[in-house]
Structure formats: structure tokens, C-alpha cells
PDB file of C-alpha atoms in Angstrom:
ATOM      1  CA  UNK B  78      44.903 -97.870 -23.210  1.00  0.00           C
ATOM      2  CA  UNK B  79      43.248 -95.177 -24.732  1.00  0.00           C
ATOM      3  CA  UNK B  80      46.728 -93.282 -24.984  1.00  0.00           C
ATOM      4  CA  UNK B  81      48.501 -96.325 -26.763  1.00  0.00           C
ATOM      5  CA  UNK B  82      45.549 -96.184 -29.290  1.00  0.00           C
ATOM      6  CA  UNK B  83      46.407 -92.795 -30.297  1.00  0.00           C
ATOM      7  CA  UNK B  84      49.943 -93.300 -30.885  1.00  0.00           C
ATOM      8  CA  UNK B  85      48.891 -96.654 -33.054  1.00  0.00           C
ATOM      9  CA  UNK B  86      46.405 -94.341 -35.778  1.00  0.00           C
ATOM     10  CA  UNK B  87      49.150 -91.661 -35.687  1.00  0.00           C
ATOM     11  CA  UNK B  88      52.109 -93.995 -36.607  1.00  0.00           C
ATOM     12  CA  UNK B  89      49.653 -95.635 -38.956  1.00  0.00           C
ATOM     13  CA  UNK B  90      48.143 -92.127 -40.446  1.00  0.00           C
ATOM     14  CA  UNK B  91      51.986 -91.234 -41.086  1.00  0.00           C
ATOM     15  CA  UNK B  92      53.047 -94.313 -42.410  1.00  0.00           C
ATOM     16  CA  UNK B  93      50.446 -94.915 -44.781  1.00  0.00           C
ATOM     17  CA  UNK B  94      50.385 -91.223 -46.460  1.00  0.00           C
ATOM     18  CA  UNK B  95      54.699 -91.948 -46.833  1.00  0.00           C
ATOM     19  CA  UNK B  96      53.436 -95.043 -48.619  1.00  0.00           C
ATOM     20  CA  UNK B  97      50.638 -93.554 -50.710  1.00  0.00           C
ATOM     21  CA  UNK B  98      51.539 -90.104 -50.862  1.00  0.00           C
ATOM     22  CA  UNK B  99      52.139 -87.951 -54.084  1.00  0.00           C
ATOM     23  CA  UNK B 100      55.277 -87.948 -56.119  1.00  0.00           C
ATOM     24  CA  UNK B 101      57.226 -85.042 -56.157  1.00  0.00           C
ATOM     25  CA  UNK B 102      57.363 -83.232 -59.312  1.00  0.00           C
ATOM     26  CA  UNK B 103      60.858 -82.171 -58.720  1.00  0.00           C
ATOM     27  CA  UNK B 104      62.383 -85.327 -60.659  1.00  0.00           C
ATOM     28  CA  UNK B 105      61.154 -84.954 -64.011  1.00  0.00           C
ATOM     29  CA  UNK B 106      60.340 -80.697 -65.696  1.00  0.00           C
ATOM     30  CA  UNK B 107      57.428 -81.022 -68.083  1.00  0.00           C
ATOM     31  CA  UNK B 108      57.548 -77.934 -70.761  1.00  0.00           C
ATOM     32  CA  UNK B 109      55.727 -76.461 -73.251  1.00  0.00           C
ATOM     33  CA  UNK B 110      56.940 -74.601 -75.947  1.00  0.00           C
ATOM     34  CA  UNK B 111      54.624 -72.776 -78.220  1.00  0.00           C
ATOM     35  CA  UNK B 112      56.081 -70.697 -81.467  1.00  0.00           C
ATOM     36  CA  UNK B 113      53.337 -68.660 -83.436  1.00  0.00           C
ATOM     37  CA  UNK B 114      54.368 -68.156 -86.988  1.00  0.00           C
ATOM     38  CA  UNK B 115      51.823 -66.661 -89.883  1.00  0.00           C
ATOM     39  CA  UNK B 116      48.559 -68.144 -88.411  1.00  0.00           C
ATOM     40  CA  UNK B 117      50.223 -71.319 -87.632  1.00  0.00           C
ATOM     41  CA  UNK B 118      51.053 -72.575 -83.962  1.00  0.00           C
ATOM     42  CA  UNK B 119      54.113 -74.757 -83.501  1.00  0.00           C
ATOM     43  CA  UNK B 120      54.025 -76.835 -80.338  1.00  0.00           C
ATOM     44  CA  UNK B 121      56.559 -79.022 -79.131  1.00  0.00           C
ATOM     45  CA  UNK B 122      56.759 -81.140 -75.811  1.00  0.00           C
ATOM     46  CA  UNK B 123      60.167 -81.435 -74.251  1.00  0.00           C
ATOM     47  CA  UNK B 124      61.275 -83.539 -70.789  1.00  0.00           C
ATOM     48  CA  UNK B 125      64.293 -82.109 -68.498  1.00  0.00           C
ATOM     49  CA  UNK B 126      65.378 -84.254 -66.000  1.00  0.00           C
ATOM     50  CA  UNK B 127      66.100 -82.715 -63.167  1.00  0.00           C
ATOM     51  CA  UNK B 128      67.948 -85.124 -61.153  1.00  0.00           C
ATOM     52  CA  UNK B 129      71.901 -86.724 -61.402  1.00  0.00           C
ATOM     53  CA  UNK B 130      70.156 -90.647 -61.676  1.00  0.00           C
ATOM     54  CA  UNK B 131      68.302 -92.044 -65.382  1.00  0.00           C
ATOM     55  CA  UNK B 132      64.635 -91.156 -64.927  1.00  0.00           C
ATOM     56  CA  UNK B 133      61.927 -92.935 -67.643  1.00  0.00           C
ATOM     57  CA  UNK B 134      58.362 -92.413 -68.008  1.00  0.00           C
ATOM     58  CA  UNK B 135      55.326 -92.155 -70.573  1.00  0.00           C
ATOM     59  CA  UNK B 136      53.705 -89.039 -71.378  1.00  0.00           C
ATOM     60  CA  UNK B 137      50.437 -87.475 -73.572  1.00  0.00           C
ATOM     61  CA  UNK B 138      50.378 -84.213 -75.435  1.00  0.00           C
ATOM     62  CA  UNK B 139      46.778 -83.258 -75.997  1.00  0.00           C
ATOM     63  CA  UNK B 140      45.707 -80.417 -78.277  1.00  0.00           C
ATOM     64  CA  UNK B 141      42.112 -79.219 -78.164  1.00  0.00           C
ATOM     65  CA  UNK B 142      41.230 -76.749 -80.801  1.00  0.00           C
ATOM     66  CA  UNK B 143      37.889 -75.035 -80.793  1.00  0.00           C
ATOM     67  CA  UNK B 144      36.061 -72.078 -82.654  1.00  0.00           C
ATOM     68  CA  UNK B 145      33.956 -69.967 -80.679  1.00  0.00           C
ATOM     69  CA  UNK B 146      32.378 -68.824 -83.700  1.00  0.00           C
ATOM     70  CA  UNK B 147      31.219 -72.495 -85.595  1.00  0.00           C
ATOM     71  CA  UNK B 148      31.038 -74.265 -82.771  1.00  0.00           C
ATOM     72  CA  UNK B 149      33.750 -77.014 -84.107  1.00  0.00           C
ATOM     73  CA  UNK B 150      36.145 -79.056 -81.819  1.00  0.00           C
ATOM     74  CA  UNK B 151      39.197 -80.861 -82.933  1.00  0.00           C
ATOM     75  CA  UNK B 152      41.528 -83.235 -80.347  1.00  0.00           C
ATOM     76  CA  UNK B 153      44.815 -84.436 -80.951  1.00  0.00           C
ATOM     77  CA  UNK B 154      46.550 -86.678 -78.882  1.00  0.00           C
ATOM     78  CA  UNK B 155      50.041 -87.528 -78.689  1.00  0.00           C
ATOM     79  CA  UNK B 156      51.377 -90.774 -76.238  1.00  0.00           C
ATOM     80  CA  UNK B 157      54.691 -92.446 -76.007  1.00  0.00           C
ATOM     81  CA  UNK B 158      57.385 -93.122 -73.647  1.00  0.00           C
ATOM     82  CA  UNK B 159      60.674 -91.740 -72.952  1.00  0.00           C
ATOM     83  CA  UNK B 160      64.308 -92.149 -70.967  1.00  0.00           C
ATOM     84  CA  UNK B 161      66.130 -89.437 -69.795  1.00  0.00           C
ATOM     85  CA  UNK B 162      70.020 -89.789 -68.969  1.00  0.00           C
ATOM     86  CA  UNK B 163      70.659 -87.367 -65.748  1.00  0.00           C
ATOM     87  CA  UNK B 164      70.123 -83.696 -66.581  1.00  0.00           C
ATOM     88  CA  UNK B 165      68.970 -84.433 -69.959  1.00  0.00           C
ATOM     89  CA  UNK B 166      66.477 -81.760 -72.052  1.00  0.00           C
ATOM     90  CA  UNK B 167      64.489 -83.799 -74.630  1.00  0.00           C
ATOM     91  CA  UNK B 168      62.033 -82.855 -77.327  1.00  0.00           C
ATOM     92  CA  UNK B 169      59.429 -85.486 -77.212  1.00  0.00           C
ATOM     93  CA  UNK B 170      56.381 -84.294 -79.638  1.00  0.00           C
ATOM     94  CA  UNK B 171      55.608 -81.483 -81.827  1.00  0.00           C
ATOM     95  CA  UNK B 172      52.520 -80.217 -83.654  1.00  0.00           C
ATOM     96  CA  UNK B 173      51.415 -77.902 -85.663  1.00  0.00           C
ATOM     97  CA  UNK B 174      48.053 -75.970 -86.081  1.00  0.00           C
ATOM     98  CA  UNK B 175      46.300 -72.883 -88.257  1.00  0.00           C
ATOM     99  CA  UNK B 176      44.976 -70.629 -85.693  1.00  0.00           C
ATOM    100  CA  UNK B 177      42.362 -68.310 -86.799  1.00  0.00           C
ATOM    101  CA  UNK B 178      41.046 -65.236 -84.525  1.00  0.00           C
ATOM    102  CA  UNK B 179      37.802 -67.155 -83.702  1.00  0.00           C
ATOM    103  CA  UNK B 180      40.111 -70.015 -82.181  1.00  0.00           C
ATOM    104  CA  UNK B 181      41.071 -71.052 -78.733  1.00  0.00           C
ATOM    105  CA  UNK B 182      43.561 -73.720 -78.661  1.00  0.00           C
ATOM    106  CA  UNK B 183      44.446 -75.562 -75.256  1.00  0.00           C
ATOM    107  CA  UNK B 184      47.398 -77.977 -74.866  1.00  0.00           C
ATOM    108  CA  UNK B 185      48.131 -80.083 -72.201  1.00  0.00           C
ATOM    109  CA  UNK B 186      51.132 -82.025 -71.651  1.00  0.00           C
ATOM    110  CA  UNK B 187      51.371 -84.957 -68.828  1.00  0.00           C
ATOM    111  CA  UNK B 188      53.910 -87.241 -67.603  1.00  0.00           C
ATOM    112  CA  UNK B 189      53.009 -90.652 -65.994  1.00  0.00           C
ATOM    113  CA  UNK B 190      55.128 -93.201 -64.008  1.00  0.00           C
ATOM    114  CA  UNK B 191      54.768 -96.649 -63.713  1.00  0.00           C
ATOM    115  CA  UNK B 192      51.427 -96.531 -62.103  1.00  0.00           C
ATOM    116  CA  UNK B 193      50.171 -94.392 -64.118  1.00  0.00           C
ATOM    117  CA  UNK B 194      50.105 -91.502 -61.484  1.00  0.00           C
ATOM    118  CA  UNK B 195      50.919 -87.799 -62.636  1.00  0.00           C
ATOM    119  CA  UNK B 196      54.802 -86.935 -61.634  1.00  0.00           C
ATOM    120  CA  UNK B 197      54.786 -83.640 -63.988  1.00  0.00           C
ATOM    121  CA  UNK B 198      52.392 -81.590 -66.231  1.00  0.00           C
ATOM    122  CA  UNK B 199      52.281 -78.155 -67.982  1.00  0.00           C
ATOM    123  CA  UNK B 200      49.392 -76.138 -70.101  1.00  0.00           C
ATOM    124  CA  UNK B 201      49.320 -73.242 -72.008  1.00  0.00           C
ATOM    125  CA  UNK B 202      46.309 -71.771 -73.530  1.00  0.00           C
ATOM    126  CA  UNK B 203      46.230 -69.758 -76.842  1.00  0.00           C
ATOM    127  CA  UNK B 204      43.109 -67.311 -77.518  1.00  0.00           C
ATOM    128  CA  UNK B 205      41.412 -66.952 -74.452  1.00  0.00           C
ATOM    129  CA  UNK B 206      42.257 -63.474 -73.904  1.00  0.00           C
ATOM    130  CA  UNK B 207      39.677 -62.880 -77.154  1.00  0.00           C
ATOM    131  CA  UNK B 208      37.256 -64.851 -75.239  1.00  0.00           C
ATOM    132  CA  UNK B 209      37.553 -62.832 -71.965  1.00  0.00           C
ATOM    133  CA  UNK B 210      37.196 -59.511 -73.664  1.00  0.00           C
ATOM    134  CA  UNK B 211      33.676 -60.512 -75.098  1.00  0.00           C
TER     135      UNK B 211
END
């Protein structure tokens, strides 16, 4: 008896975490890309599917500026969704920001599915290598 029971909560263990378990991030690429011209910061979101089937999904582009110096904080926040035909690259958002020397700027860019569950992310942080050297 006490052998059947085992098998039961393993099957169940392994069925339930194939049910419930993460999504891969392999279906849709979340990127980045940051161009620094003059004391101004372009960013721009962009979506690459990754797969050979149409992938959808929503995503949010934060920007978080603050100044180590005044003590200020500014948040931007960026939401939509978007449809990707197979192997399709896709700007979704840009920005654009004055960075000064007493700045550290972090953005954050997320993709969600349907249940709101994280299937892809990327971040890139500007001035913190000022911030480490103090």
C-alpha cells in the first residue's frame, strides 16, 4: 500500500508542475536597445519571435530615472499589446531622456501572456558604474 502511495504523489508532483510550470522564454526575445546621443538616451523596445507559428502578447516598458545628487525620481511607463507573424523583429516603444552625470536611469522591459505570467524580459541600467565608484 504504502508503495502504490508513492507512485500516486510522484505521478501527481509531475503532473501538476507540467500543468503549472513556467513558460519557456524561448518563444518570444525581449530586447532593449539603448542609443546615447549628446546627453540624451534613446530607448526603444523591440519583440523577435522566435518561433515558425504567430505568437501575441502585451508588454510594459518602464523607465525609472533618478539623481543621486537631488534626490528626484521620475517613472515612465509604457503598456500595449502586440502580434508577431513567425520570425518577426518589431519595434514596440521608444523613449527618450536627458541624462545628466548625477543620473542613473533603469529600464525594464516585460512581456506577459494571457495570464498575465512573464514569458520574456530584459534590463539595462545606465549610470551605475558612477554610483559604484563612489
Amino acid at each position: 500500500m504504502l508503495f502504490r502511495n508513492r507512485h500516486i504523489t510522484i505521478f501527481i508532483a509531475l503532473f501538476s508542475s507540467l500543468i503549472y510550470g513556467q513558460v519557456p522564454q524561448d518563444k518570444i526575445k525581449a530586447k532593449l536597445e539603448i542609443v546615447q546621443v549628446e546627453g540624451t538616451v534613446k530607448i526603444t523596445g523591440t519583440a523577435e519571435n522566435l518561433t515558425d507559428v504567430i505568437r501575441s502578447a502585451a508588454y510594459k516598458m518602464s523607465v525609472i530615472k533618478n539623481n543621486n545628487k537631488s534626490n528626484n525620481q521620475s517613472n515612465n511607463d509604457q503598456v500595449g499589446v502586440f502580434t508577431l507573424q513567425p520570425n518577426e523583429i518589431q519595434k514596440l516603444s521608444t523613449s527618450q531622456i536627458n541624462l545628466s552625470a548625477d543620473d542613473e536611469v533603469i529600464v525594464l522591459l516585460l512581456f506577459y501572456d494571457d495570464d498575465k505570467q512573464i514569458i520574456a524580459k530584459d534590463r539595462v541600467v545606465l549610470g551605475e558604474e558612477k554610483k559604484k565608484t563612489m
